Coordinates of N, CA and C in Angstrom, one line a residue:
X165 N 1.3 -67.7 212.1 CA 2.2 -68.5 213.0 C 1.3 -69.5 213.8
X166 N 1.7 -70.8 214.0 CA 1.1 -71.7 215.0 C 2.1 -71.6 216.2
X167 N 2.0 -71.6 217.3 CA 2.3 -71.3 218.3 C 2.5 -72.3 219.1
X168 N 1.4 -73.6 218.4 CA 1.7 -75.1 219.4 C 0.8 -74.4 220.7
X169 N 0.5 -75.8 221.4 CA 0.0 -75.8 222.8 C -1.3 -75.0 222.9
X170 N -1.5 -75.6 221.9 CA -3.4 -74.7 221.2 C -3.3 -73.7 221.5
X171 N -1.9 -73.0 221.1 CA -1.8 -71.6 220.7 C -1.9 -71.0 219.2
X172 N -2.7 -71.1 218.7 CA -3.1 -70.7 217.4 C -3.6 -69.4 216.7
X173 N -2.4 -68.7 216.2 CA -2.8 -66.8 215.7 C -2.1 -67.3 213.9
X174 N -3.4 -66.8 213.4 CA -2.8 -66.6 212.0 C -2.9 -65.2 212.0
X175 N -1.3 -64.5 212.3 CA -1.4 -63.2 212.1 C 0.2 -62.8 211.6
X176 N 0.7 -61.6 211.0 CA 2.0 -61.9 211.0 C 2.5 -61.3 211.7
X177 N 4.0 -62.5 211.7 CA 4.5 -62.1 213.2 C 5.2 -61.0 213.8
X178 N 5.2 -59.9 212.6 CA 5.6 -58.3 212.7 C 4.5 -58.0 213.7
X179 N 3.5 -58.2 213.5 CA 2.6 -57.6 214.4 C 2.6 -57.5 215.9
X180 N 3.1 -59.1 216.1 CA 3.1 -59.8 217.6 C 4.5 -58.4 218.0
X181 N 5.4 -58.3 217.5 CA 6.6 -57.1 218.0 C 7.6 -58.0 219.1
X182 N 7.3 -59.2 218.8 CA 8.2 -60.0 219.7 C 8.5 -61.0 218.9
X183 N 10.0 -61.1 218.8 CA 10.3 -62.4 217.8 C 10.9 -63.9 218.8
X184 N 10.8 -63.4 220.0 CA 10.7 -64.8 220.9 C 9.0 -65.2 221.4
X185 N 8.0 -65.1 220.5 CA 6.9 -65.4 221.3 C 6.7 -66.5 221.7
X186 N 7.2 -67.4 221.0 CA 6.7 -68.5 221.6 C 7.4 -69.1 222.1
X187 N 9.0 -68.8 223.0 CA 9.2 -69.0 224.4 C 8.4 -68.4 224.9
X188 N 8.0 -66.9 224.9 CA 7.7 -66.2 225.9 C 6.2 -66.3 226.6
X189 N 5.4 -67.3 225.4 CA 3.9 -68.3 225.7 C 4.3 -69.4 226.5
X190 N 4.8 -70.1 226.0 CA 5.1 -71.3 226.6 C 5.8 -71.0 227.8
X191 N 6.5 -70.5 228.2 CA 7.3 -70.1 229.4 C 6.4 -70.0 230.6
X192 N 5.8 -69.6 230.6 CA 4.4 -68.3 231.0 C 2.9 -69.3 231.4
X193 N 2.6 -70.4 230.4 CA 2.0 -71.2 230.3 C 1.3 -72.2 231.2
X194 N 0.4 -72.5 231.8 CA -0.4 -74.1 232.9 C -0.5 -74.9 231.6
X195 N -0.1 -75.8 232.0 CA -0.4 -77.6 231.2 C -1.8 -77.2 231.2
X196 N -2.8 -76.4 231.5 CA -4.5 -76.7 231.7 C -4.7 -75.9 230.3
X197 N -3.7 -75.0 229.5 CA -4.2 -74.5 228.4 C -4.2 -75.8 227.3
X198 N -3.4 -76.9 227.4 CA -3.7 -77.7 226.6 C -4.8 -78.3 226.9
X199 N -5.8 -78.4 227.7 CA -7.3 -79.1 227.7 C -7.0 -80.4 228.8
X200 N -7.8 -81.5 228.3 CA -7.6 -82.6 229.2 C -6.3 -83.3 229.1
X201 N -5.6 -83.5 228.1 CA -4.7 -83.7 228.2 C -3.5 -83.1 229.6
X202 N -3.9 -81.7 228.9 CA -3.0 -81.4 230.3 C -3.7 -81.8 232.0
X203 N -4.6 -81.4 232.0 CA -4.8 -82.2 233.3 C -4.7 -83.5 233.4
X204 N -4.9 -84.4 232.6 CA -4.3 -86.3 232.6 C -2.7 -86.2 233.5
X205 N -1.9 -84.7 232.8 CA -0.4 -84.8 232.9 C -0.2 -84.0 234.1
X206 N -1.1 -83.2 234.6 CA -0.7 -82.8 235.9 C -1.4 -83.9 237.2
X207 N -2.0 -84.4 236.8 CA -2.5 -85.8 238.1 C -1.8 -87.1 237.8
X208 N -0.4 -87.1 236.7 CA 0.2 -88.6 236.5 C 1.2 -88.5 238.0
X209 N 1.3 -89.6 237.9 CA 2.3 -90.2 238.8 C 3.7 -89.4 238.8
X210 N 4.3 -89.7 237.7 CA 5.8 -89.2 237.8 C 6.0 -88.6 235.8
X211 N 7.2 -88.2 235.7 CA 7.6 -88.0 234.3 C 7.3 -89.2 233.2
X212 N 7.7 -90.2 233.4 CA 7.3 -91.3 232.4 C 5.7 -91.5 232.3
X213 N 5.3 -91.4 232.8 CA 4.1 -91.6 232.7 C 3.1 -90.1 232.0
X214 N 3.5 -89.1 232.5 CA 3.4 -88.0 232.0 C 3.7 -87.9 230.2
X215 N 4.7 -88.9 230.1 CA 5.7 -88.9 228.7 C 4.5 -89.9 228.1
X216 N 4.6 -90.7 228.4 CA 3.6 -91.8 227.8 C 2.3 -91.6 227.2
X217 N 1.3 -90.9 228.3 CA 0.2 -90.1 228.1 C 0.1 -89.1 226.9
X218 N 1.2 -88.3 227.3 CA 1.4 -87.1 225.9 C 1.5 -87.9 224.3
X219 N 2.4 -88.8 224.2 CA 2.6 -89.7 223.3 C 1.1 -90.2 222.5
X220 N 0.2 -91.0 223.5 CA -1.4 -91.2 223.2 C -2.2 -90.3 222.9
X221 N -1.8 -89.2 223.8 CA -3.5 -88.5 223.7 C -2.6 -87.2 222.9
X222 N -1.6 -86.6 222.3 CA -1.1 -85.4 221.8 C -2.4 -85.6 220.2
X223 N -2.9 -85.9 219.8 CA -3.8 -85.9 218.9 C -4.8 -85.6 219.1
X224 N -5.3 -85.3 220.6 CA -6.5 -84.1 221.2 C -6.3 -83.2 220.9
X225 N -4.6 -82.9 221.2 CA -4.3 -81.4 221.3 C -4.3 -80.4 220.3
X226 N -3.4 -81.6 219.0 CA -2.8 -80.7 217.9 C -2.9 -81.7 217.2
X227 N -3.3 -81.7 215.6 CA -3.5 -82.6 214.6 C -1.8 -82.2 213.9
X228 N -1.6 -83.2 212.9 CA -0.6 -82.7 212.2 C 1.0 -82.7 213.1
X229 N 1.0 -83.1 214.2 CA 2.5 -83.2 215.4 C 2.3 -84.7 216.4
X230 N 3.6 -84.9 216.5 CA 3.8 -86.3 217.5 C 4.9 -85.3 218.9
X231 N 4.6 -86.1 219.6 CA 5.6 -86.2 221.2 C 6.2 -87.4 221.2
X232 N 7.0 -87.9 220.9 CA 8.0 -88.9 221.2 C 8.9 -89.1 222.5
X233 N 9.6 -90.3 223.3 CA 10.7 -90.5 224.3 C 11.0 -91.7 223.0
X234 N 12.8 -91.1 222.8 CA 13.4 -91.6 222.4 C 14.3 -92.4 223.7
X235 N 15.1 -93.6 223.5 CA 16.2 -93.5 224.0 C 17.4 -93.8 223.1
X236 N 18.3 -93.2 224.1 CA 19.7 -92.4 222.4 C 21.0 -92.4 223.7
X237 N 21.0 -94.2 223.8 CA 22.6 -94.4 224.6 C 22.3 -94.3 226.1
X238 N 23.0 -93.2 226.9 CA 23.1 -93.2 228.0 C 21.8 -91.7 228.6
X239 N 21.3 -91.5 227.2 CA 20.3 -90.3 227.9 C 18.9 -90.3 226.9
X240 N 17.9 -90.0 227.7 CA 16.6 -90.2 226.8 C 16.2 -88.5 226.3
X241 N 15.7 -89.1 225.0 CA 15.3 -88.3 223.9 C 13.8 -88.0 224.2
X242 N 13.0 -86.0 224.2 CA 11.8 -85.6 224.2 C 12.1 -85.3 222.5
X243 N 11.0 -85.7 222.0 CA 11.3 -85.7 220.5 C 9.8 -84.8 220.0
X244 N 10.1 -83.4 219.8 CA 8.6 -82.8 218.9 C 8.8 -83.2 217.2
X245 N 7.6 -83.7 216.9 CA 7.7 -83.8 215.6 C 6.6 -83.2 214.5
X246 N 6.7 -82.8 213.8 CA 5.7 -82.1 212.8 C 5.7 -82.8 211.6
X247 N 4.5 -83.5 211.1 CA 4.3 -84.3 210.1 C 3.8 -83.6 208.9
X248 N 2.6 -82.8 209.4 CA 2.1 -82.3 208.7 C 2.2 -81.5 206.9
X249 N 2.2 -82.1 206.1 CA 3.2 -81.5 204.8 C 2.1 -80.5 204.7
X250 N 1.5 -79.7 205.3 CA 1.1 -78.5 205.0 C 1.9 -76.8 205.6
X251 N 2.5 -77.6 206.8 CA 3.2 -76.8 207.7 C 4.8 -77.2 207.1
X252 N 5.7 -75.9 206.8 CA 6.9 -76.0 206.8 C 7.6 -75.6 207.3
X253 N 7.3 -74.4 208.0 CA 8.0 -73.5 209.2 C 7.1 -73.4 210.2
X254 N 7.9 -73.3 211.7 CA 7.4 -74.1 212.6 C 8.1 -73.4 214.0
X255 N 9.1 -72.7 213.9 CA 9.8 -72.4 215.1 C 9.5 -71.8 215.8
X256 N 8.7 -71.0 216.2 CA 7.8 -70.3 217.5 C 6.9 -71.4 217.9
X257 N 6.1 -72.3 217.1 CA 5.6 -73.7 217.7 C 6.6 -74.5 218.3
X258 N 7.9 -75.0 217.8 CA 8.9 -75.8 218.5 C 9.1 -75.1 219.9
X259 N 9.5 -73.8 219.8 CA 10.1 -73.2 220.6 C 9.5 -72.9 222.1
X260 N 7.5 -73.0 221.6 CA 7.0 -72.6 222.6 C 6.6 -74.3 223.1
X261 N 6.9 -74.9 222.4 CA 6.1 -76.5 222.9 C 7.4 -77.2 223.8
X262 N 8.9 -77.1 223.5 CA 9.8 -76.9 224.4 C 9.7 -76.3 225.9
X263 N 9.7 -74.8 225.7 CA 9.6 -73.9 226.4 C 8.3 -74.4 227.7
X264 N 7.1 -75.0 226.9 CA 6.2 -75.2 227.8 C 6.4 -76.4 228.8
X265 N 6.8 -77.4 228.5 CA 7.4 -78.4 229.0 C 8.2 -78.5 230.1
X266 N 9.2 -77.6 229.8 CA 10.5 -77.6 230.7 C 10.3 -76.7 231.7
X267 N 9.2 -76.1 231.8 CA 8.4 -74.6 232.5 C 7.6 -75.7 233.5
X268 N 6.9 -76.2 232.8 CA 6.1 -76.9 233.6 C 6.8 -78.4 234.7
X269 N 7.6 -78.8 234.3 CA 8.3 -79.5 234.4 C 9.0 -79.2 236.1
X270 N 9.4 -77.8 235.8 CA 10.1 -76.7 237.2 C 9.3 -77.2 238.1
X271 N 7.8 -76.5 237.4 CA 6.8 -76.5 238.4 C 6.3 -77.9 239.0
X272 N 5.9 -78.6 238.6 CA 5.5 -79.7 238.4 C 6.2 -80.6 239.6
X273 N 7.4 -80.8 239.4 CA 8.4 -81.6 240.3 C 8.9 -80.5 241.4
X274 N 9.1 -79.6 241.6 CA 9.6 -79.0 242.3 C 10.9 -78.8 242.1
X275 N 11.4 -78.4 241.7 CA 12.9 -78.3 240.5 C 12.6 -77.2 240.0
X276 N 12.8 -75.9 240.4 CA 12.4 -74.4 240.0 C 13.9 -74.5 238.8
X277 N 14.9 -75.1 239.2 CA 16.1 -74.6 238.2 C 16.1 -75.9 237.2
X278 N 15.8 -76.5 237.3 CA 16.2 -77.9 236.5 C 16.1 -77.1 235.0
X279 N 16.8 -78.1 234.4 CA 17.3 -78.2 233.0 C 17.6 -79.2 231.9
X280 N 17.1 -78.9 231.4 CA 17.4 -81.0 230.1 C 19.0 -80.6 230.2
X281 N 19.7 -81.5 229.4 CA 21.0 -81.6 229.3 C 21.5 -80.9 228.1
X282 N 20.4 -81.2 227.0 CA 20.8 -80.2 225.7 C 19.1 -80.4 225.0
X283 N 19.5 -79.1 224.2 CA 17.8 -78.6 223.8 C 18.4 -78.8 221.8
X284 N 17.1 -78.9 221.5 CA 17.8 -79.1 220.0 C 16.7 -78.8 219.1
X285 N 16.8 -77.4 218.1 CA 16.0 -77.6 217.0 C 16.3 -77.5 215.5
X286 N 15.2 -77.8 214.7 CA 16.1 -77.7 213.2 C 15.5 -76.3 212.5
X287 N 15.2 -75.3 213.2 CA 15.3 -73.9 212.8 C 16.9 -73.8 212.9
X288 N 17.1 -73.0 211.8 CA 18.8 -71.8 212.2 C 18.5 -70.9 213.4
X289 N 19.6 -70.7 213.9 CA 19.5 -69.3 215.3 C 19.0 -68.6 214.9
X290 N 17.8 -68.1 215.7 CA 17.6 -66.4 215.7 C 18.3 -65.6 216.2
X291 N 17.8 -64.1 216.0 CA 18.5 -63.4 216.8 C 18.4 -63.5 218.5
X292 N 17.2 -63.9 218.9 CA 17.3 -64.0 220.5 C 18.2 -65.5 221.2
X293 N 18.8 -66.0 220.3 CA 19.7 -67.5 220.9 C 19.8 -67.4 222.4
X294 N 20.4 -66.5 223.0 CA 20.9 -66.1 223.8 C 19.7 -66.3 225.2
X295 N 18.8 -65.8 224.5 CA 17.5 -66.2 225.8 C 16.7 -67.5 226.0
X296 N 17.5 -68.2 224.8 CA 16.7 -69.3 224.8 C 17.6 -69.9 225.4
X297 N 18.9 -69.6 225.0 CA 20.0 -70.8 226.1 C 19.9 -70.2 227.5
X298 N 19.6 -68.5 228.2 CA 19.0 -68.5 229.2 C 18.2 -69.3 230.0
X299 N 16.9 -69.7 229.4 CA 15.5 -69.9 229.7 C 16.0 -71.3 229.9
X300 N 16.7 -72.1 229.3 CA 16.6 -73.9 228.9 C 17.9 -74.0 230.0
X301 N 18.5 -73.4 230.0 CA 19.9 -73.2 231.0 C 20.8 -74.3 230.8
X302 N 21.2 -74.5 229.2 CA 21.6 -75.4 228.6 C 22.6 -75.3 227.2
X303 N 23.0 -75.6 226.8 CA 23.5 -75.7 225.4 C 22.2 -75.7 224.8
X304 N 21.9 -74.9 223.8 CA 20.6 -74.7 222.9 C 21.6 -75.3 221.5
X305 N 21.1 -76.1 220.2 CA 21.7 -76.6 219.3 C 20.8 -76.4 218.0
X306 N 20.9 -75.3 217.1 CA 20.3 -74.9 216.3 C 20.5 -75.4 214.3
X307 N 19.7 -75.6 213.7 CA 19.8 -76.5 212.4 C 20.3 -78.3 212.5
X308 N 19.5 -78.3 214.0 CA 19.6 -79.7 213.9 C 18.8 -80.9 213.6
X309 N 18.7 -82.2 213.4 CA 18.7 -83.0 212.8 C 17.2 -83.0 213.6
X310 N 16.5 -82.7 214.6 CA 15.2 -82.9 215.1 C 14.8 -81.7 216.0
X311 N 13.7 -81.3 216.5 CA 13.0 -80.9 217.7 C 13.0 -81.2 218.8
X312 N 13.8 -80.7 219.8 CA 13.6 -81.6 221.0 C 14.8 -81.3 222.0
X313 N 14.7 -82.0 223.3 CA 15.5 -82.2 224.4 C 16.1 -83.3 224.4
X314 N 17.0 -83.1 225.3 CA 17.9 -84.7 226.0 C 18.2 -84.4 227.3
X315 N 17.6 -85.2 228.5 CA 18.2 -85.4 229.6 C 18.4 -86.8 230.6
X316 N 18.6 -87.1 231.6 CA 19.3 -88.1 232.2 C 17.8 -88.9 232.8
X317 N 18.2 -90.7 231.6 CA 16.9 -91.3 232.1 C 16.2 -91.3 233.2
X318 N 17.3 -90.8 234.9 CA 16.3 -91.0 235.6 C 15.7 -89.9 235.8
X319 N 15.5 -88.9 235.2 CA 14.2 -88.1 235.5 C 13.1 -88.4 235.0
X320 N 12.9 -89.4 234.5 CA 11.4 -89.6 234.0 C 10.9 -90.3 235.1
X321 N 11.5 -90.9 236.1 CA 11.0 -91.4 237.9 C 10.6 -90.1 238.4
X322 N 11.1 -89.1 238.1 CA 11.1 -88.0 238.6 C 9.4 -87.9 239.2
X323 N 8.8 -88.0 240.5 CA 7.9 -87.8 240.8 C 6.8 -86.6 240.5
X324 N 5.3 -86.3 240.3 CA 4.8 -85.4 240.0 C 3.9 -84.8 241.0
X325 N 4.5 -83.5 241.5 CA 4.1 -83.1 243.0 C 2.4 -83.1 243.0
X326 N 1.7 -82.6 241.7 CA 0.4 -82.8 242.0 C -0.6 -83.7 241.9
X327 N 0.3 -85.7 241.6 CA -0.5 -86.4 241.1 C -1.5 -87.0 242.3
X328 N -2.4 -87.3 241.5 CA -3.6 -87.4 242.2 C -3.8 -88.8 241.4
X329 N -4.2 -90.2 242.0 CA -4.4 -91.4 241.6 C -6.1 -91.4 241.1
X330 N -6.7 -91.3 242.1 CA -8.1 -91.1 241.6 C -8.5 -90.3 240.7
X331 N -7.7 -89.1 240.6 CA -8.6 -88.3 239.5 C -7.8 -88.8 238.3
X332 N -6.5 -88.7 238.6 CA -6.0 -89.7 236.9 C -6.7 -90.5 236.5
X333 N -7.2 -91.6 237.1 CA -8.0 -92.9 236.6 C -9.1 -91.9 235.7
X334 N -10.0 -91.1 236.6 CA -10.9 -90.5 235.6 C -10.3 -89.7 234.7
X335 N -9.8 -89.4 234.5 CA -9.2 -88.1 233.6 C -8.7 -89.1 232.1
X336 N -7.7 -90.1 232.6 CA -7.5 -91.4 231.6 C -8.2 -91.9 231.2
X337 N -9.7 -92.3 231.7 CA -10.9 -92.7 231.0 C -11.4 -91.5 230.2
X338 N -11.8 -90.5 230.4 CA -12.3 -89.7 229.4 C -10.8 -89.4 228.7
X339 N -10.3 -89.3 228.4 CA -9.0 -89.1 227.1 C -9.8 -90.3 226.7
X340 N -9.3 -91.3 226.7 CA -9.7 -92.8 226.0 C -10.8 -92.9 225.3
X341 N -11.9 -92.2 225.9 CA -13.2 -92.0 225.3 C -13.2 -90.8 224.1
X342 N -12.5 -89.7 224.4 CA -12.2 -88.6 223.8 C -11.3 -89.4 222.4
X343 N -10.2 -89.8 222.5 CA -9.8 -90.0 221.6 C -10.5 -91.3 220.4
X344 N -11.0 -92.0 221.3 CA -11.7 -93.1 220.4 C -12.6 -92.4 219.4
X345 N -13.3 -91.2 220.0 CA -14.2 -90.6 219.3 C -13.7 -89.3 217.7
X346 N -12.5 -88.8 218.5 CA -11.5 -88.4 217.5 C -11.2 -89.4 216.5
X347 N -10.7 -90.8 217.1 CA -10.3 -91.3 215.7 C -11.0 -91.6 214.9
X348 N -12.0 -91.4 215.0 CA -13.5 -92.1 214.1 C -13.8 -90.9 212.9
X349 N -13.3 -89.8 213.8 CA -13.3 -88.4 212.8 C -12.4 -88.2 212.1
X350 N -11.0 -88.9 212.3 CA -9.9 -88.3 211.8 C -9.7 -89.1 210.4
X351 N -9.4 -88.7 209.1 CA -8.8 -89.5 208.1 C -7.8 -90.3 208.0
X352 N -7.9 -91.1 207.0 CA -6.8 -92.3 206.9 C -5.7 -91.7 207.1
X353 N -5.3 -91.1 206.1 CA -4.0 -90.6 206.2 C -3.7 -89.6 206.9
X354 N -4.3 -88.9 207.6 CA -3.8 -88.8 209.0 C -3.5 -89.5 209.9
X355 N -4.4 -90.2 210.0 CA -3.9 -91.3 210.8 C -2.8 -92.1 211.2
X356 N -2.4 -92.6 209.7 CA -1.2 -93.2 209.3 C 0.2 -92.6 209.0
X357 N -0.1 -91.2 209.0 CA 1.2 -90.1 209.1 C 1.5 -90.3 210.5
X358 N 0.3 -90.5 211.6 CA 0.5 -90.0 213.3 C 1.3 -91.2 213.7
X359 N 1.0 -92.5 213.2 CA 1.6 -94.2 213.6 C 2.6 -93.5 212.8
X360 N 2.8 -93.3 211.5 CA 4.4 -93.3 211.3 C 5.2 -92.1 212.1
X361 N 5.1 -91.5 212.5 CA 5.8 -90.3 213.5 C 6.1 -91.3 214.5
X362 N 5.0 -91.8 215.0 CA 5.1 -92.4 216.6 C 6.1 -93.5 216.6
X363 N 6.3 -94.1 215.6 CA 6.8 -95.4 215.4 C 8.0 -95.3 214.9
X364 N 8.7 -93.6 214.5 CA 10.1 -93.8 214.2 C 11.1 -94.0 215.3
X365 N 10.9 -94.1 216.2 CA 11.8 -94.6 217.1 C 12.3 -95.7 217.4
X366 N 11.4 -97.0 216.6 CA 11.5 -97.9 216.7 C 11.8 -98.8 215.3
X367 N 12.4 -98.0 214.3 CA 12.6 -98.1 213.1 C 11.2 -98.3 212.1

């Protein structure tokens, strides 16, 4: 199983004896297990900016996935995507890369209850539905058309209680250095899987 959020166990998942693990990782979770990335996203300014960053640098994190902000009418779209044609099942990765977000998010802003407006993935229900519509405190929408959330554009103003201006500057410069250096490693067609993920939004 990949687990997302550089949670990675190839083991099977009878073993783990928990078939919600990866809410129950991501729930549980500091943005600091994702590396620099996550600290870039605990010193941004506010949500949008946080959204934006993830967008650029999510190719530190995890090869083979995009983070998208869609917008879809009167409410903006968090879009997980999995490109990778090596990976086909995926749902304890969705579930905990969700899970971690909207955890962090509580924390982050100071909004211990907040909640997206609807949560959405294209696994069928498990048997734990029930804790996941707990945890997300939302309509959970299962065999759907993407990965991901929807909630009300202006939370992405939503300010970020720990951002720090100065250290973001630095933190932003080494990502930028970090990834320049990744891309140089990474193959064509990876590459060009990652632009096309990023770029469906925009036709």
């Amino acid at each position: 199983i990949d687990l997302g959020a550089g949670l990675k166990a190839r083991v099977p998942l009878a073993l783990a004896g928990d078939d919600l693990i990866g809410l129950h990782m991501g729930s549980m979770q500091s943005l600091q297990v994702i590396g620099v990335l996550g600290y870039v996203l605990q010193s941004s300014p506010d949500v949008r900016t946080q959204l934006a960053h993830t967008a650029r640098y999510f190719a530190l994190q995890q090869e083979g996935a995009a983070i998208t902000l869609r917008n879809a009418g009167p409410v903006a779209e968090f879009v997980y995507t999995v490109f990778d044609p090596d990976v086909s099942l995926h749902r304890q990765d969705a579930e905990g890369t969700l899970a971690l977000a909207v955890a962090n998010w509580r924390t982050l802003t100071g909004q211990p209850h907040w909640s997206p407006l609807s949560v959405h993935f294209e696994h069928p229900a498990p048997a734990g539905q029930q804790e996941l519509g707990r945890f997300f405190g939302c309509p959970v929408h299962f065999s759907d058309s993407f990965d991901g959330m929807r909630f009300p554009p202006a939370f992405l103003d939503m300010p970020i209680q720990s951002a720090d201006p100065g250290l973001h500057a630095i933190l932003t410069r080494y990502a930028e250095d970090s990834l320049a250096g990744h891309r140089d490693m990474t193959s064509l067609a990876m590459r060009t899987r990652r632009l096309i993920a990023a770029s469906l939004a925009n036709g």
